[in-house]
Amino acid sequence: MSRSIHAEQQIEFSPYNHHLQEFLTFLKKERGFADATIVNRERSLKPFLAWLVAQDVPLATMSPVVTTKYFTGIVAGQWKRTTVSFHVQSLRSFFRYASSRGWCAAGIAESIDAPRLYTYENLPQGPSWEEVGKVLASVNGTSPVQIRSRCAILLCAVYGLRVWRSLWAAP
């Protein structure tokens, strides 16, 4: 049997399906979450709950060590920090609800650490020095316009072309 089919069957017959469905109903009815958000939470939580079943870890015995093991063992190196952060949000939300229902110990949600996300981390880093050299070579001359252009390009390259480029870069 293929791994994906086995995983799907494990998810379908998970002892935590009732818990997951109750949580998703809570998000819809009580919190007013959009259907797309609920689908995303479900996609995020099902693999984790299936992993719990595979590890033979009951919800009642959940601990911060278990979630750390999941993120450092199963998904380490496979997901970007933004993806891990999304899954951490889903798990925190689920475990807050689970602890309010008595399914697990209190404080598990707060113990799940998310990776640090930086506001401007996806901005372009600017051109390489090779690219800067090509631009400089294109304005190599002795006319006043070429001298001024070369000076402006050098100033931008050394003191802030990254910021300038990210502000003016084409979408």
mmCIF file with all atom_site columns, C-alpha atoms in Angstrom:
data_model
loop_
_atom_site.group_PDB
_atom_site.id
_atom_site.type_symbol
_atom_site.label_atom_id
_atom_site.label_alt_id
_atom_site.label_comp_id
_atom_site.label_asym_id
_atom_site.label_entity_id
_atom_site.label_seq_id
_atom_site.pdbx_PDB_ins_code
_atom_site.Cartn_x
_atom_site.Cartn_y
_atom_site.Cartn_z
_atom_site.occupancy
_atom_site.B_iso_or_equiv
_atom_site.pdbx_formal_charge
_atom_site.auth_seq_id
_atom_site.auth_comp_id
_atom_site.auth_asym_id
_atom_site.auth_atom_id
_atom_site.pdbx_PDB_model_num
ATOM 1   C CA . MET A 1 1   ? 0.000   0.000  0.000   1.00 0.00 ? 1   MET A CA 1
ATOM 2   C CA . SER A 1 2   ? 1.415   3.404  -0.907  1.00 0.00 ? 2   SER A CA 1
ATOM 3   C CA . ARG A 1 3   ? 2.483   5.775  1.842   1.00 0.00 ? 3   ARG A CA 1
ATOM 4   C CA . SER A 1 4   ? -0.020  8.508  0.899   1.00 0.00 ? 4   SER A CA 1
ATOM 5   C CA . ILE A 1 5   ? -2.978  6.105  0.791   1.00 0.00 ? 5   ILE A CA 1
ATOM 6   C CA . HIS A 1 6   ? -1.912  4.658  4.150   1.00 0.00 ? 6   HIS A CA 1
ATOM 7   C CA . ALA A 1 7   ? -1.637  8.173  5.609   1.00 0.00 ? 7   ALA A CA 1
ATOM 8   C CA . GLU A 1 8   ? -5.097  9.091  4.271   1.00 0.00 ? 8   GLU A CA 1
ATOM 9   C CA . GLN A 1 9   ? -6.622  5.955  5.810   1.00 0.00 ? 9   GLN A CA 1
ATOM 10  C CA . GLN A 1 10  ? -4.873  6.680  9.083   1.00 0.00 ? 10  GLN A CA 1
ATOM 11  C CA . ILE A 1 11  ? -6.287  10.215 9.052   1.00 0.00 ? 11  ILE A CA 1
ATOM 12  C CA . GLU A 1 12  ? -9.793  8.976  8.214   1.00 0.00 ? 12  GLU A CA 1
ATOM 13  C CA . PHE A 1 13  ? -9.812  6.474  11.094  1.00 0.00 ? 13  PHE A CA 1
ATOM 14  C CA . SER A 1 14  ? -7.990  8.665  13.561  1.00 0.00 ? 14  SER A CA 1
ATOM 15  C CA . PRO A 1 15  ? -9.294  8.514  17.129  1.00 0.00 ? 15  PRO A CA 1
ATOM 16  C CA . TYR A 1 16  ? -8.984  12.305 17.107  1.00 0.00 ? 16  TYR A CA 1
ATOM 17  C CA . ASN A 1 17  ? -11.459 12.904 14.268  1.00 0.00 ? 17  ASN A CA 1
ATOM 18  C CA . HIS A 1 18  ? -14.209 13.688 16.769  1.00 0.00 ? 18  HIS A CA 1
ATOM 19  C CA . HIS A 1 19  ? -11.972 16.194 18.540  1.00 0.00 ? 19  HIS A CA 1
ATOM 20  C CA . LEU A 1 20  ? -10.954 17.791 15.258  1.00 0.00 ? 20  LEU A CA 1
ATOM 21  C CA . GLN A 1 21  ? -14.532 18.061 13.984  1.00 0.00 ? 21  GLN A CA 1
ATOM 22  C CA . GLU A 1 22  ? -15.701 19.543 17.275  1.00 0.00 ? 22  GLU A CA 1
ATOM 23  C CA . PHE A 1 23  ? -12.887 22.100 17.113  1.00 0.00 ? 23  PHE A CA 1
ATOM 24  C CA . LEU A 1 24  ? -13.676 23.012 13.488  1.00 0.00 ? 24  LEU A CA 1
ATOM 25  C CA . THR A 1 25  ? -17.368 23.387 14.348  1.00 0.00 ? 25  THR A CA 1
ATOM 26  C CA . PHE A 1 26  ? -16.380 25.681 17.213  1.00 0.00 ? 26  PHE A CA 1
ATOM 27  C CA . LEU A 1 27  ? -14.314 27.813 14.816  1.00 0.00 ? 27  LEU A CA 1
ATOM 28  C CA . LYS A 1 28  ? -17.247 28.072 12.408  1.00 0.00 ? 28  LYS A CA 1
ATOM 29  C CA . LYS A 1 29  ? -20.171 28.555 14.804  1.00 0.00 ? 29  LYS A CA 1
ATOM 30  C CA . GLU A 1 30  ? -18.614 30.326 17.777  1.00 0.00 ? 30  GLU A CA 1
ATOM 31  C CA . ARG A 1 31  ? -15.680 32.205 16.298  1.00 0.00 ? 31  ARG A CA 1
ATOM 32  C CA . GLY A 1 32  ? -17.207 32.904 12.858  1.00 0.00 ? 32  GLY A CA 1
ATOM 33  C CA . PHE A 1 33  ? -14.153 31.814 10.878  1.00 0.00 ? 33  PHE A CA 1
ATOM 34  C CA . ALA A 1 34  ? -14.418 31.723 7.101   1.00 0.00 ? 34  ALA A CA 1
ATOM 35  C CA . ASP A 1 35  ? -14.745 28.372 5.372   1.00 0.00 ? 35  ASP A CA 1
ATOM 36  C CA . ALA A 1 36  ? -11.321 28.778 3.743   1.00 0.00 ? 36  ALA A CA 1
ATOM 37  C CA . THR A 1 37  ? -9.705  29.334 7.145   1.00 0.00 ? 37  THR A CA 1
ATOM 38  C CA . ILE A 1 38  ? -11.394 26.249 8.552   1.00 0.00 ? 38  ILE A CA 1
ATOM 39  C CA . VAL A 1 39  ? -10.226 24.152 5.595   1.00 0.00 ? 39  VAL A CA 1
ATOM 40  C CA . ASN A 1 40  ? -6.666  25.419 6.114   1.00 0.00 ? 40  ASN A CA 1
ATOM 41  C CA . ARG A 1 41  ? -6.788  24.635 9.843   1.00 0.00 ? 41  ARG A CA 1
ATOM 42  C CA . GLU A 1 42  ? -8.049  21.150 9.073   1.00 0.00 ? 42  GLU A CA 1
ATOM 43  C CA . ARG A 1 43  ? -5.269  20.597 6.496   1.00 0.00 ? 43  ARG A CA 1
ATOM 44  C CA . SER A 1 44  ? -2.748  21.711 9.062   1.00 0.00 ? 44  SER A CA 1
ATOM 45  C CA . LEU A 1 45  ? -4.078  19.667 11.981  1.00 0.00 ? 45  LEU A CA 1
ATOM 46  C CA . LYS A 1 46  ? -4.856  16.343 10.273  1.00 0.00 ? 46  LYS A CA 1
ATOM 47  C CA . PRO A 1 47  ? -1.223  15.402 9.573   1.00 0.00 ? 47  PRO A CA 1
ATOM 48  C CA . PHE A 1 48  ? -0.200  16.353 13.102  1.00 0.00 ? 48  PHE A CA 1
ATOM 49  C CA . LEU A 1 49  ? -3.001  14.314 14.660  1.00 0.00 ? 49  LEU A CA 1
ATOM 50  C CA . ALA A 1 50  ? -2.163  11.376 12.366  1.00 0.00 ? 50  ALA A CA 1
ATOM 51  C CA . TRP A 1 51  ? 1.450   11.679 13.507  1.00 0.00 ? 51  TRP A CA 1
ATOM 52  C CA . LEU A 1 52  ? 0.263   11.581 17.137  1.00 0.00 ? 52  LEU A CA 1
ATOM 53  C CA . VAL A 1 53  ? -1.602  8.347  16.392  1.00 0.00 ? 53  VAL A CA 1
ATOM 54  C CA . ALA A 1 54  ? 1.484   6.887  14.695  1.00 0.00 ? 54  ALA A CA 1
ATOM 55  C CA . GLN A 1 55  ? 3.610   7.871  17.708  1.00 0.00 ? 55  GLN A CA 1
ATOM 56  C CA . ASP A 1 56  ? 0.969   6.400  20.058  1.00 0.00 ? 56  ASP A CA 1
ATOM 57  C CA . VAL A 1 57  ? 0.687   9.671  21.984  1.00 0.00 ? 57  VAL A CA 1
ATOM 58  C CA . PRO A 1 58  ? -2.725  10.300 23.575  1.00 0.00 ? 58  PRO A CA 1
ATOM 59  C CA . LEU A 1 59  ? -3.924  13.907 23.717  1.00 0.00 ? 59  LEU A CA 1
ATOM 60  C CA . ALA A 1 60  ? -4.137  13.628 27.481  1.00 0.00 ? 60  ALA A CA 1
ATOM 61  C CA . THR A 1 61  ? -0.377  13.077 27.703  1.00 0.00 ? 61  THR A CA 1
ATOM 62  C CA . MET A 1 62  ? 0.625   15.786 25.238  1.00 0.00 ? 62  MET A CA 1
ATOM 63  C CA . SER A 1 63  ? 3.660   17.801 26.232  1.00 0.00 ? 63  SER A CA 1
ATOM 64  C CA . PRO A 1 64  ? 5.836   20.534 24.708  1.00 0.00 ? 64  PRO A CA 1
ATOM 65  C CA . VAL A 1 65  ? 8.469   17.868 24.005  1.00 0.00 ? 65  VAL A CA 1
ATOM 66  C CA . VAL A 1 66  ? 6.073   16.074 21.643  1.00 0.00 ? 66  VAL A CA 1
ATOM 67  C CA . THR A 1 67  ? 5.373   19.164 19.529  1.00 0.00 ? 67  THR A CA 1
ATOM 68  C CA . THR A 1 68  ? 9.080   19.976 19.436  1.00 0.00 ? 68  THR A CA 1
ATOM 69  C CA . LYS A 1 69  ? 9.767   16.427 18.253  1.00 0.00 ? 69  LYS A CA 1
ATOM 70  C CA . TYR A 1 70  ? 7.196   16.888 15.470  1.00 0.00 ? 70  TYR A CA 1
ATOM 71  C CA . PHE A 1 71  ? 8.704   20.131 14.203  1.00 0.00 ? 71  PHE A CA 1
ATOM 72  C CA . THR A 1 72  ? 12.342  19.079 14.568  1.00 0.00 ? 72  THR A CA 1
ATOM 73  C CA . GLY A 1 73  ? 11.912  15.557 13.286  1.00 0.00 ? 73  GLY A CA 1
ATOM 74  C CA . ILE A 1 74  ? 9.158   15.347 10.724  1.00 0.00 ? 74  ILE A CA 1
ATOM 75  C CA . VAL A 1 75  ? 9.068   18.767 9.092   1.00 0.00 ? 75  VAL A CA 1
ATOM 76  C CA . ALA A 1 76  ? 12.587  20.065 9.769   1.00 0.00 ? 76  ALA A CA 1
ATOM 77  C CA . GLY A 1 77  ? 14.163  21.274 6.567   1.00 0.00 ? 77  GLY A CA 1
ATOM 78  C CA . GLN A 1 78  ? 11.020  20.618 4.528   1.00 0.00 ? 78  GLN A CA 1
ATOM 79  C CA . TRP A 1 79  ? 8.991   23.700 5.409   1.00 0.00 ? 79  TRP A CA 1
ATOM 80  C CA . LYS A 1 80  ? 9.848   27.378 5.255   1.00 0.00 ? 80  LYS A CA 1
ATOM 81  C CA . ARG A 1 81  ? 9.579   29.457 8.418   1.00 0.00 ? 81  ARG A CA 1
ATOM 82  C CA . THR A 1 82  ? 6.307   30.987 7.199   1.00 0.00 ? 82  THR A CA 1
ATOM 83  C CA . THR A 1 83  ? 4.782   27.524 6.769   1.00 0.00 ? 83  THR A CA 1
ATOM 84  C CA . VAL A 1 84  ? 5.963   26.405 10.197  1.00 0.00 ? 84  VAL A CA 1
ATOM 85  C CA . SER A 1 85  ? 4.538   29.614 11.673  1.00 0.00 ? 85  SER A CA 1
ATOM 86  C CA . PHE A 1 86  ? 1.133   28.909 10.099  1.00 0.00 ? 86  PHE A CA 1
ATOM 87  C CA . HIS A 1 87  ? 1.101   25.367 11.489  1.00 0.00 ? 87  HIS A CA 1
ATOM 88  C CA . VAL A 1 88  ? 2.135   26.638 14.921  1.00 0.00 ? 88  VAL A CA 1
ATOM 89  C CA . GLN A 1 89  ? -0.852  29.024 14.870  1.00 0.00 ? 89  GLN A CA 1
ATOM 90  C CA . SER A 1 90  ? -3.165  26.130 14.024  1.00 0.00 ? 90  SER A CA 1
ATOM 91  C CA . LEU A 1 91  ? -1.729  23.931 16.765  1.00 0.00 ? 91  LEU A CA 1
ATOM 92  C CA . ARG A 1 92  ? -1.892  26.714 19.351  1.00 0.00 ? 92  ARG A CA 1
ATOM 93  C CA . SER A 1 93  ? -5.519  27.370 18.502  1.00 0.00 ? 93  SER A CA 1
ATOM 94  C CA . PHE A 1 94  ? -6.365  23.669 18.678  1.00 0.00 ? 94  PHE A CA 1
ATOM 95  C CA . PHE A 1 95  ? -4.559  23.109 21.980  1.00 0.00 ? 95  PHE A CA 1
ATOM 96  C CA . ARG A 1 96  ? -6.176  26.157 23.584  1.00 0.00 ? 96  ARG A CA 1
ATOM 97  C CA . TYR A 1 97  ? -9.526  24.664 22.700  1.00 0.00 ? 97  TYR A CA 1
ATOM 98  C CA . ALA A 1 98  ? -8.428  21.143 23.708  1.00 0.00 ? 98  ALA A CA 1
ATOM 99  C CA . SER A 1 99  ? -7.276  22.311 27.130  1.00 0.00 ? 99  SER A CA 1
ATOM 100 C CA . SER A 1 100 ? -10.548 24.208 27.673  1.00 0.00 ? 100 SER A CA 1
ATOM 101 C CA . ARG A 1 101 ? -12.392 20.940 26.970  1.00 0.00 ? 101 ARG A CA 1
ATOM 102 C CA . GLY A 1 102 ? -10.105 18.912 29.259  1.00 0.00 ? 102 GLY A CA 1
ATOM 103 C CA . TRP A 1 103 ? -8.589  16.850 26.437  1.00 0.00 ? 103 TRP A CA 1
ATOM 104 C CA . CYS A 1 104 ? -5.031  17.828 27.345  1.00 0.00 ? 104 CYS A CA 1
ATOM 105 C CA . ALA A 1 105 ? -3.061  19.693 29.991  1.00 0.00 ? 105 ALA A CA 1
ATOM 106 C CA . ALA A 1 106 ? -3.287  23.463 30.180  1.00 0.00 ? 106 ALA A CA 1
ATOM 107 C CA . GLY A 1 107 ? -0.419  25.534 28.843  1.00 0.00 ? 107 GLY A CA 1
ATOM 108 C CA . ILE A 1 108 ? 0.508   23.374 25.856  1.00 0.00 ? 108 ILE A CA 1
ATOM 109 C CA . ALA A 1 109 ? -0.551  26.071 23.366  1.00 0.00 ? 109 ALA A CA 1
ATOM 110 C CA . GLU A 1 110 ? 1.668   28.668 24.993  1.00 0.00 ? 110 GLU A CA 1
ATOM 111 C CA . SER A 1 111 ? 4.644   26.310 24.973  1.00 0.00 ? 111 SER A CA 1
ATOM 112 C CA . ILE A 1 112 ? 4.705   25.914 21.176  1.00 0.00 ? 112 ILE A CA 1
ATOM 113 C CA . ASP A 1 113 ? 7.345   28.262 19.810  1.00 0.00 ? 113 ASP A CA 1
ATOM 114 C CA . ALA A 1 114 ? 6.983   29.784 16.366  1.00 0.00 ? 114 ALA A CA 1
ATOM 115 C CA . PRO A 1 115 ? 9.934   30.808 14.235  1.00 0.00 ? 115 PRO A CA 1
ATOM 116 C CA . ARG A 1 116 ? 10.721  34.499 14.048  1.00 0.00 ? 116 ARG A CA 1
ATOM 117 C CA . LEU A 1 117 ? 9.353   36.164 10.912  1.00 0.00 ? 117 LEU A CA 1
ATOM 118 C CA . TYR A 1 118 ? 10.861  39.442 9.791   1.00 0.00 ? 118 TYR A CA 1
ATOM 119 C CA . THR A 1 119 ? 8.707   42.146 8.234   1.00 0.00 ? 119 THR A CA 1
ATOM 120 C CA . TYR A 1 120 ? 10.943  42.914 5.271   1.00 0.00 ? 120 TYR A CA 1
ATOM 121 C CA . GLU A 1 121 ? 12.608  39.543 4.775   1.00 0.00 ? 121 GLU A CA 1
ATOM 122 C CA . ASN A 1 122 ? 11.071  39.012 1.343   1.00 0.00 ? 122 ASN A CA 1
ATOM 123 C CA . LEU A 1 123 ? 12.259  42.290 -0.151  1.00 0.00 ? 123 LEU A CA 1
ATOM 124 C CA . PRO A 1 124 ? 14.821  41.939 -2.911  1.00 0.00 ? 124 PRO A CA 1
ATOM 125 C CA . GLN A 1 125 ? 18.388  42.022 -1.651  1.00 0.00 ? 125 GLN A CA 1
ATOM 126 C CA . GLY A 1 126 ? 19.635  44.213 -4.483  1.00 0.00 ? 126 GLY A CA 1
ATOM 127 C CA . PRO A 1 127 ? 21.865  43.501 -7.441  1.00 0.00 ? 127 PRO A CA 1
ATOM 128 C CA . SER A 1 128 ? 25.081  41.530 -7.217  1.00 0.00 ? 128 SER A CA 1
ATOM 129 C CA . TRP A 1 129 ? 28.387  43.342 -7.588  1.00 0.00 ? 129 TRP A CA 1
ATOM 130 C CA . GLU A 1 130 ? 28.678  41.750 -11.024 1.00 0.00 ? 130 GLU A CA 1
ATOM 131 C CA . GLU A 1 131 ? 25.409  43.420 -12.054 1.00 0.00 ? 131 GLU A CA 1
ATOM 132 C CA . VAL A 1 132 ? 26.565  46.733 -10.575 1.00 0.00 ? 132 VAL A CA 1
ATOM 133 C CA . GLY A 1 133 ? 29.784  46.421 -12.575 1.00 0.00 ? 133 GLY A CA 1
ATOM 134 C CA . LYS A 1 134 ? 27.800  45.941 -15.799 1.00 0.00 ? 134 LYS A CA 1
ATOM 135 C CA . VAL A 1 135 ? 25.708  49.038 -15.097 1.00 0.00 ? 135 VAL A CA 1
ATOM 136 C CA . LEU A 1 136 ? 28.845  51.044 -14.315 1.00 0.00 ? 136 LEU A CA 1
ATOM 137 C CA . ALA A 1 137 ? 30.487  49.849 -17.527 1.00 0.00 ? 137 ALA A CA 1
ATOM 138 C CA . SER A 1 138 ? 27.486  51.116 -19.485 1.00 0.00 ? 138 SER A CA 1
ATOM 139 C CA . VAL A 1 139 ? 28.130  54.697 -18.276 1.00 0.00 ? 139 VAL A CA 1
ATOM 140 C CA . ASN A 1 140 ? 31.897  54.698 -18.709 1.00 0.00 ? 140 ASN A CA 1
ATOM 141 C CA . GLY A 1 141 ? 32.765  57.949 -20.455 1.00 0.00 ? 141 GLY A CA 1
ATOM 142 C CA . THR A 1 142 ? 34.002  61.509 -20.033 1.00 0.00 ? 142 THR A CA 1
ATOM 143 C CA . SER A 1 143 ? 30.915  63.559 -20.794 1.00 0.00 ? 143 SER A CA 1
ATOM 144 C CA . PRO A 1 144 ? 29.358  65.419 -17.844 1.00 0.00 ? 144 PRO A CA 1
ATOM 145 C CA . VAL A 1 145 ? 26.179  63.284 -18.075 1.00 0.00 ? 145 VAL A CA 1
ATOM 146 C CA . GLN A 1 146 ? 28.171  60.026 -17.989 1.00 0.00 ? 146 GLN A CA 1
ATOM 147 C CA . ILE A 1 147 ? 30.333  61.210 -15.088 1.00 0.00 ? 147 ILE A CA 1
ATOM 148 C CA . ARG A 1 148 ? 27.258  62.308 -13.115 1.00 0.00 ? 148 ARG A CA 1
ATOM 149 C CA . SER A 1 149 ? 25.442  59.032 -13.895 1.00 0.00 ? 149 SER A CA 1
ATOM 150 C CA . ARG A 1 150 ? 28.461  56.962 -12.860 1.00 0.00 ? 150 ARG A CA 1
ATOM 151 C CA . CYS A 1 151 ? 28.711  58.902 -9.594  1.00 0.00 ? 151 CYS A CA 1
ATOM 152 C CA . ALA A 1 152 ? 24.996  58.448 -8.837  1.00 0.00 ? 152 ALA A CA 1
ATOM 153 C CA . ILE A 1 153 ? 25.174  54.715 -9.570  1.00 0.00 ? 153 ILE A CA 1
ATOM 154 C CA . LEU A 1 154 ? 28.247  54.311 -7.336  1.00 0.00 ? 154 LEU A CA 1
ATOM 155 C CA . LEU A 1 155 ? 26.571  56.199 -4.494  1.00 0.00 ? 155 LEU A CA 1
ATOM 156 C CA . CYS A 1 156 ? 23.439  54.095 -4.768  1.00 0.00 ? 156 CYS A CA 1
ATOM 157 C CA . ALA A 1 157 ? 25.422  50.860 -5.019  1.00 0.00 ? 157 ALA A CA 1
ATOM 158 C CA . VAL A 1 158 ? 27.524  51.583 -1.953  1.00 0.00 ? 158 VAL A CA 1
ATOM 159 C CA . TYR A 1 159 ? 25.007  53.399 0.238   1.00 0.00 ? 159 TYR A CA 1
ATOM 160 C CA . GLY A 1 160 ? 21.557  52.120 -0.582  1.00 0.00 ? 160 GLY A CA 1
ATOM 161 C CA . LEU A 1 161 ? 20.821  50.617 -3.965  1.00 0.00 ? 161 LEU A CA 1
ATOM 162 C CA . ARG A 1 162 ? 19.069  47.735 -2.202  1.00 0.00 ? 162 ARG A CA 1
ATOM 163 C CA . VAL A 1 163 ? 16.466  50.048 -0.706  1.00 0.00 ? 163 VAL A CA 1
ATOM 164 C CA . TRP A 1 164 ? 16.220  52.108 -3.875  1.00 0.00 ? 164 TRP A CA 1
ATOM 165 C CA . ARG A 1 165 ? 15.850  49.028 -6.050  1.00 0.00 ? 165 ARG A CA 1
ATOM 166 C CA . SER A 1 166 ? 13.169  47.448 -3.852  1.00 0.00 ? 166 SER A CA 1
ATOM 167 C CA . LEU A 1 167 ? 11.133  50.652 -3.916  1.00 0.00 ? 167 LEU A CA 1
ATOM 168 C CA . TRP A 1 168 ? 11.320  51.050 -7.674  1.00 0.00 ? 168 TRP A CA 1
ATOM 169 C CA . ALA A 1 169 ? 11.463  47.453 -8.820  1.00 0.00 ? 169 ALA A CA 1
ATOM 170 C CA . ALA A 1 170 ? 8.767   46.388 -11.232 1.00 0.00 ? 170 ALA A CA 1
ATOM 171 C CA . PRO A 1 171 ? 6.145   44.094 -9.675  1.00 0.00 ? 171 PRO A CA 1
#
